PDB file of C-alpha atoms in Angstrom:
ATOM      1  CA  GLY A   1     123.579  83.158  97.761  1.00 81.00           C
ATOM      2  CA  ASN A   2     125.534  84.493 100.701  1.00 86.00           C
ATOM      3  CA  ALA A   3     122.463  85.737 102.568  1.00 88.00           C
ATOM      4  CA  GLN A   4     119.555  84.578 100.378  1.00 90.00           C
ATOM      5  CA  ASP A   5     119.026  81.796  97.833  1.00 92.00           C
ATOM      6  CA  PHE A   6     117.317  82.515  94.510  1.00 93.00           C
ATOM      7  CA  TYR A   7     116.071  80.151  91.838  1.00 93.00           C
ATOM      8  CA  ILE A   8     115.106  80.302  88.166  1.00 94.00           C
ATOM      9  CA  GLY A   9     112.963  77.361  87.198  1.00 92.00           C
ATOM     10  CA  LEU A  10     110.025  75.973  85.251  1.00 90.00           C
ATOM     11  CA  ASP A  11     106.839  75.159  87.154  1.00 84.00           C
ATOM     12  CA  ASP A  12     105.799  72.339  84.847  1.00 84.00           C
ATOM     13  CA  SER A  13     102.312  71.942  86.309  1.00 82.00           C
ATOM     14  CA  ALA A  14     101.431  75.595  85.598  1.00 82.00           C
ATOM     15  CA  ASP A  15     103.722  76.101  82.584  1.00 86.00           C
ATOM     16  CA  ASP A  16     105.260  79.141  84.306  1.00 89.00           C
ATOM     17  CA  LEU A  17     108.861  80.264  84.166  1.00 93.00           C
ATOM     18  CA  ILE A  18     109.572  81.605  87.647  1.00 92.00           C
ATOM     19  CA  ILE A  19     112.274  83.633  89.355  1.00 93.00           C
ATOM     20  CA  GLY A  20     111.902  83.536  93.118  1.00 91.00           C
ATOM     21  CA  LEU A  21     113.409  83.395  96.580  1.00 92.00           C
ATOM     22  CA  GLY A  22     114.525  80.099  98.077  1.00 91.00           C
ATOM     23  CA  SER A  23     115.913  76.881  96.667  1.00 86.00           C
ATOM     24  CA  THR A  24     112.655  75.170  95.618  1.00 84.00           C
ATOM     25  CA  VAL A  25     110.724  76.182  92.511  1.00 83.00           C
ATOM     26  CA  GLY A  26     107.378  77.736  93.460  1.00 80.00           C
ATOM     27  CA  THR A  27     108.385  79.109  96.869  1.00 85.00           C
ATOM     28  CA  THR A  28     108.168  82.906  97.177  1.00 89.00           C
ATOM     29  CA  PRO A  29     107.907  83.762  93.458  1.00 89.00           C
ATOM     30  CA  ILE A  30     109.142  87.218  92.411  1.00 92.00           C
ATOM     31  CA  ILE A  31     108.487  87.174  88.659  1.00 93.00           C
ATOM     32  CA  SER A  32     106.603  84.595  86.602  1.00 92.00           C
ATOM     33  CA  VAL A  33     106.053  84.278  82.855  1.00 93.00           C
ATOM     34  CA  ASP A  34     103.286  82.017  81.529  1.00 91.00           C
ATOM     35  CA  GLU A  35     102.686  80.326  78.183  1.00 90.00           C
ATOM     36  CA  ASN A  36     100.641  83.330  77.007  1.00 89.00           C
ATOM     37  CA  LYS A  37     103.702  85.590  77.485  1.00 89.00           C
ATOM     38  CA  ASP A  38     101.999  87.309  80.427  1.00 90.00           C
ATOM     39  CA  VAL A  39     104.381  88.533  83.124  1.00 91.00           C
ATOM     40  CA  ALA A  40     103.329  88.724  86.787  1.00 91.00           C
ATOM     41  CA  ILE A  41     104.996  90.229  89.845  1.00 91.00           C
ATOM     42  CA  PRO A  42     102.900  88.572  92.576  1.00 86.00           C
ATOM     43  CA  ASP A  43     103.876  90.546  95.669  1.00 84.00           C
ATOM     44  CA  GLY A  44     106.349  93.291  94.945  1.00 83.00           C
ATOM     45  CA  SER A  45     107.056  96.370  92.888  1.00 87.00           C
ATOM     46  CA  LEU A  46     108.831  97.247  89.657  1.00 87.00           C
ATOM     47  CA  THR A  47     111.240 100.142  89.285  1.00 89.00           C
ATOM     48  CA  ILE A  48     112.562 101.189  85.878  1.00 88.00           C
ATOM     49  CA  THR A  49     115.561 103.506  86.092  1.00 91.00           C
ATOM     50  CA  THR A  50     117.318 105.399  83.313  1.00 91.00           C
ATOM     51  CA  ALA A  51     120.094 107.991  83.444  1.00 92.00           C
ATOM     52  CA  ASP A  52     118.574 110.154  80.701  1.00 92.00           C
ATOM     53  CA  ASN A  53     115.185 111.387  79.449  1.00 93.00           C
ATOM     54  CA  THR A  54     114.258 108.463  77.216  1.00 92.00           C
ATOM     55  CA  THR A  55     110.799 106.882  77.435  1.00 93.00           C
ATOM     56  CA  GLN A  56     110.780 104.313  80.239  1.00 92.00           C
ATOM     57  CA  LEU A  57     107.467 102.611  79.554  1.00 92.00           C
ATOM     58  CA  THR A  58     105.631 102.258  76.240  1.00 94.00           C
ATOM     59  CA  LEU A  59     102.276 100.521  75.731  1.00 93.00           C
ATOM     60  CA  THR A  60     101.792  99.641  72.051  1.00 94.00           C
ATOM     61  CA  SER A  61      98.752  98.182  70.310  1.00 94.00           C
ATOM     62  CA  THR A  62      99.179  97.164  66.662  1.00 94.00           C
ATOM     63  CA  ASP A  63      95.478  96.375  66.213  1.00 93.00           C
ATOM     64  CA  ASP A  64      93.674  98.286  63.456  1.00 92.00           C
ATOM     65  CA  ASP A  65      90.021  98.169  64.496  1.00 93.00           C
ATOM     66  CA  ALA A  66      87.765 100.722  66.195  1.00 93.00           C
ATOM     67  CA  SER A  67      88.183  99.230  69.675  1.00 94.00           C
ATOM     68  CA  ILE A  68      90.219 100.905  72.403  1.00 94.00           C
ATOM     69  CA  GLY A  69      93.917 100.156  72.535  1.00 93.00           C
ATOM     70  CA  PRO A  70      96.317 100.220  74.217  1.00 95.00           C
ATOM     71  CA  ILE A  71      94.711  99.979  77.651  1.00 94.00           C
ATOM     72  CA  LEU A  72      96.210 100.650  81.069  1.00 94.00           C
ATOM     73  CA  ASP A  73      94.158  99.194  83.940  1.00 94.00           C
ATOM     74  CA  LEU A  74      94.547 100.222  87.572  1.00 94.00           C
ATOM     75  CA  MET A  75      92.572  97.359  89.130  1.00 94.00           C
ATOM     76  CA  ARG A  76      91.659  97.154  92.795  1.00 94.00           C
ATOM     77  CA  ASP A  77      90.320  93.602  92.986  1.00 93.00           C
ATOM     78  CA  SER A  78      88.693  93.640  96.407  1.00 93.00           C
ATOM     79  CA  ALA A  79      86.379  90.888  97.665  1.00 95.00           C
ATOM     80  CA  SER A  80      84.369  93.498  99.599  1.00 96.00           C
ATOM     81  CA  PRO A  81      84.376  96.834  97.739  1.00 96.00           C
ATOM     82  CA  ALA A  82      83.017  99.750  99.756  1.00 96.00           C
ATOM     83  CA  ALA A  83      82.264 103.437  99.335  1.00 96.00           C
ATOM     84  CA  ASP A  84      85.363 105.647  99.651  1.00 96.00           C
ATOM     85  CA  ASP A  85      87.742 102.837  98.612  1.00 97.00           C
ATOM     86  CA  ASN A  86      90.695 104.444  96.847  1.00 96.00           C
ATOM     87  CA  LEU A  87      91.031 102.779  93.424  1.00 96.00           C
ATOM     88  CA  GLY A  88      94.469 104.137  92.625  1.00 95.00           C
ATOM     89  CA  ALA A  89      96.453 107.268  91.970  1.00 96.00           C
ATOM     90  CA  LEU A  90      98.860 108.752  89.490  1.00 97.00           C
ATOM     91  CA  ARG A  91     101.406 110.778  91.434  1.00 96.00           C
ATOM     92  CA  PHE A  92     103.699 113.268  89.732  1.00 97.00           C
ATOM     93  CA  ARG A  93     106.697 113.382  92.061  1.00 96.00           C
ATOM     94  CA  GLY A  94     109.972 115.212  92.239  1.00 96.00           C
ATOM     95  CA  ASP A  95     112.518 116.472  94.737  1.00 96.00           C
ATOM     96  CA  ASP A  96     112.160 119.899  96.281  1.00 96.00           C
ATOM     97  CA  SER A  97     115.185 122.128  96.880  1.00 96.00           C
ATOM     98  CA  GLY A  98     115.805 120.345 100.192  1.00 96.00           C
ATOM     99  CA  GLY A  99     115.960 116.921  98.522  1.00 96.00           C
ATOM    100  CA  ASN A 100     112.542 115.832  99.856  1.00 96.00           C
ATOM    101  CA  LYS A 101     110.397 113.644  97.597  1.00 96.00           C
ATOM    102  CA  THR A 102     107.280 115.733  96.920  1.00 96.00           C
ATOM    103  CA  ASN A 103     103.942 115.092  95.194  1.00 96.00           C
ATOM    104  CA  TYR A 104     103.475 118.086  92.886  1.00 97.00           C
ATOM    105  CA  ALA A 105     100.274 116.796  91.270  1.00 98.00           C
ATOM    106  CA  LEU A 106      97.895 113.909  91.932  1.00 97.00           C
ATOM    107  CA  LEU A 107      95.146 112.195  89.967  1.00 97.00           C
ATOM    108  CA  ASN A 108      93.094 110.175  92.453  1.00 96.00           C
ATOM    109  CA  CYS A 109      90.041 107.919  92.018  1.00 97.00           C
ATOM    110  CA  PHE A 110      87.565 106.561  94.586  1.00 97.00           C
ATOM    111  CA  ILE A 111      84.495 104.334  94.684  1.00 97.00           C
ATOM    112  CA  GLU A 112      81.545 106.507  95.571  1.00 97.00           C
ATOM    113  CA  ASP A 113      78.956 103.708  95.427  1.00 97.00           C
ATOM    114  CA  PRO A 114      79.851 100.044  94.681  1.00 97.00           C
ATOM    115  CA  THR A 115      76.233  98.840  94.448  1.00 96.00           C
ATOM    116  CA  ASP A 116      75.834  96.508  91.459  1.00 96.00           C
ATOM    117  CA  GLY A 117      73.809  98.315  88.792  1.00 96.00           C
ATOM    118  CA  ALA A 118      74.152 101.709  90.514  1.00 96.00           C
ATOM    119  CA  GLU A 119      77.953 102.174  90.619  1.00 97.00           C
ATOM    120  CA  ASP A 120      79.328 105.712  91.066  1.00 97.00           C
ATOM    121  CA  GLY A 121      82.910 106.928  90.804  1.00 97.00           C
ATOM    122  CA  LEU A 122      84.780 109.974  92.095  1.00 97.00           C
ATOM    123  CA  LEU A 123      87.837 111.518  90.406  1.00 98.00           C
ATOM    124  CA  LYS A 124      90.027 114.268  91.860  1.00 98.00           C
ATOM    125  CA  ILE A 125      92.839 116.326  90.355  1.00 98.00           C
ATOM    126  CA  GLU A 126      95.095 117.977  92.919  1.00 97.00           C
ATOM    127  CA  THR A 127      98.199 120.165  92.658  1.00 97.00           C
ATOM    128  CA  ARG A 128     100.588 121.513  95.247  1.00 96.00           C
ATOM    129  CA  VAL A 129     100.040 125.197  96.038  1.00 94.00           C
ATOM    130  CA  ASN A 130     102.304 126.922  98.558  1.00 93.00           C
ATOM    131  CA  SER A 131     103.497 123.550  99.934  1.00 93.00           C
ATOM    132  CA  SER A 132      99.959 122.199 100.416  1.00 94.00           C
ATOM    133  CA  SER A 133      97.911 119.887  98.185  1.00 95.00           C
ATOM    134  CA  LYS A 134      94.753 121.565  96.820  1.00 96.00           C
ATOM    135  CA  GLU A 135      91.815 119.994  94.988  1.00 96.00           C
ATOM    136  CA  ARG A 136      91.620 121.769  91.623  1.00 96.00           C
ATOM    137  CA  ILE A 137      88.889 119.646  89.972  1.00 97.00           C
ATOM    138  CA  THR A 138      86.535 117.155  91.645  1.00 97.00           C
ATOM    139  CA  MET A 139      84.107 115.022  89.602  1.00 97.00           C
ATOM    140  CA  ASN A 140      81.539 112.904  91.423  1.00 96.00           C
ATOM    141  CA  SER A 141      78.128 111.436  90.641  1.00 96.00           C
ATOM    142  CA  THR A 142      76.228 114.720  91.043  1.00 97.00           C
ATOM    143  CA  GLU A 143      78.566 117.577  90.107  1.00 97.00           C
ATOM    144  CA  THR A 144      81.891 118.810  88.778  1.00 97.00           C
ATOM    145  CA  VAL A 145      83.549 121.221  91.207  1.00 96.00           C
ATOM    146  CA  PHE A 146      86.472 123.549  90.593  1.00 95.00           C
ATOM    147  CA  ASN A 147      88.544 124.624  93.615  1.00 94.00           C
ATOM    148  CA  ASP A 148      86.687 122.562  96.232  1.00 94.00           C
ATOM    149  CA  ASP A 149      89.323 123.495  98.830  1.00 93.00           C
ATOM    150  CA  SER A 150      88.374 127.207  98.487  1.00 92.00           C
ATOM    151  CA  ALA A 151      91.935 128.273  97.714  1.00 93.00           C
ATOM    152  CA  ASP A 152      92.719 131.741  96.360  1.00 94.00           C
ATOM    153  CA  LEU A 153      93.021 130.447  92.780  1.00 94.00           C
ATOM    154  CA  ASP A 154      91.636 132.387  89.815  1.00 95.00           C
ATOM    155  CA  PHE A 155      89.765 130.651  87.000  1.00 95.00           C
ATOM    156  CA  ARG A 156      89.939 131.834  83.393  1.00 95.00           C
ATOM    157  CA  ILE A 157      88.382 130.757  80.081  1.00 96.00           C
ATOM    158  CA  GLU A 158      89.766 132.015  76.782  1.00 96.00           C
ATOM    159  CA  SER A 159      87.777 132.563  73.619  1.00 95.00           C
ATOM    160  CA  ASN A 160      89.307 132.944  70.158  1.00 96.00           C
ATOM    161  CA  ASN A 161      90.051 136.661  70.581  1.00 93.00           C
ATOM    162  CA  ASN A 162      89.773 137.294  74.316  1.00 94.00           C
ATOM    163  CA  ALA A 163      92.155 135.775  76.864  1.00 94.00           C
ATOM    164  CA  ASN A 164      89.654 136.589  79.622  1.00 94.00           C
ATOM    165  CA  MET A 165      86.267 135.757  78.127  1.00 95.00           C
ATOM    166  CA  LEU A 166      85.278 134.489  81.574  1.00 95.00           C
ATOM    167  CA  PHE A 167      87.392 135.359  84.600  1.00 95.00           C
ATOM    168  CA  LEU A 168      86.752 134.343  88.206  1.00 94.00           C
ATOM    169  CA  ASP A 169      88.623 136.555  90.670  1.00 93.00           C
ATOM    170  CA  ALA A 170      88.966 134.146  93.610  1.00 93.00           C
ATOM    171  CA  GLY A 171      90.442 136.625  96.068  1.00 91.00           C
ATOM    172  CA  ASN A 172      87.595 139.104  95.531  1.00 89.00           C
ATOM    173  CA  ASP A 173      84.776 136.550  95.043  1.00 91.00           C
ATOM    174  CA  ALA A 174      83.763 138.109  91.731  1.00 92.00           C
ATOM    175  CA  VAL A 175      83.261 137.055  88.114  1.00 94.00           C
ATOM    176  CA  SER A 176      84.179 139.185  85.125  1.00 94.00           C
ATOM    177  CA  ILE A 177      83.072 138.620  81.537  1.00 95.00           C
ATOM    178  CA  GLY A 178      85.428 140.020  78.916  1.00 93.00           C
ATOM    179  CA  HIS A 179      88.080 141.427  81.268  1.00 92.00           C
ATOM    180  CA  GLY A 180      91.030 140.024  83.238  1.00 90.00           C
ATOM    181  CA  SER A 181      90.245 141.663  86.555  1.00 88.00           C
ATOM    182  CA  THR A 182      87.384 143.008  88.621  1.00 87.00           C
ATOM    183  CA  ILE A 183      87.057 146.661  89.568  1.00 86.00           C
ATOM    184  CA  ALA A 184      85.597 148.265  92.694  1.00 85.00           C
ATOM    185  CA  ILE A 185      82.965 150.803  91.658  1.00 85.00           C
ATOM    186  CA  ALA A 186      81.848 153.364  94.245  1.00 87.00           C
ATOM    187  CA  GLY A 187      83.612 151.305  96.891  1.00 84.00           C
ATOM    188  CA  GLU A 188      81.887 148.057  95.945  1.00 84.00           C
ATOM    189  CA  ARG A 189      83.231 145.153  93.930  1.00 83.00           C
ATOM    190  CA  HIS A 190      80.114 143.599  92.384  1.00 90.00           C
ATOM    191  CA  GLU A 191      80.055 139.822  92.082  1.00 92.00           C
ATOM    192  CA  LEU A 192      79.258 139.913  88.351  1.00 93.00           C
ATOM    193  CA  GLN A 193      80.878 142.412  85.991  1.00 92.00           C
ATOM    194  CA  VAL A 194      80.453 142.554  82.216  1.00 92.00           C
ATOM    195  CA  TYR A 195      82.863 144.530  80.031  1.00 88.00           C
ATOM    196  CA  ASP A 196      81.976 145.465  76.456  1.00 82.00           C
TER     197      ASP A 196
END
């Protein structure tokens, strides 16, 4: 190459087909394919780009048993796992009106306790609200919390015939059963209101 040499070659000792940087097979591998048809990108990233809305990645399992499949693993293979290690994230990103790349939603996982036989995990779901990321659901080893960031976000549960079977009015710190709002009665907005 003009600025950088590349090679495509067979590492006979490992039975790997390798594409890498340099002029000698095995130096600075970029992509390798082994005899089991497994593909590895040892120290880099993969970007798949399309100019339309077709599916860019499909995981297919043709097995017909009761086991799980297909499987997507996000594996943090640390030699010294510790509490609060971030195990990975799914970021839903897009440009804002100013062309800035923005995380609009985030699914984030952490190790809460890595002790063998007593492992605990923590999972968070966040969304962007008024240009700031807010925790909407947090699940840890002792509880499931909605709105842990104390944002002014209502919470609503629908039943078959009532869109507001349970309604939490975040701005007024009140809960209504059977109604989509809370009402101040005699100047007070009671924390629990039941409508029938």
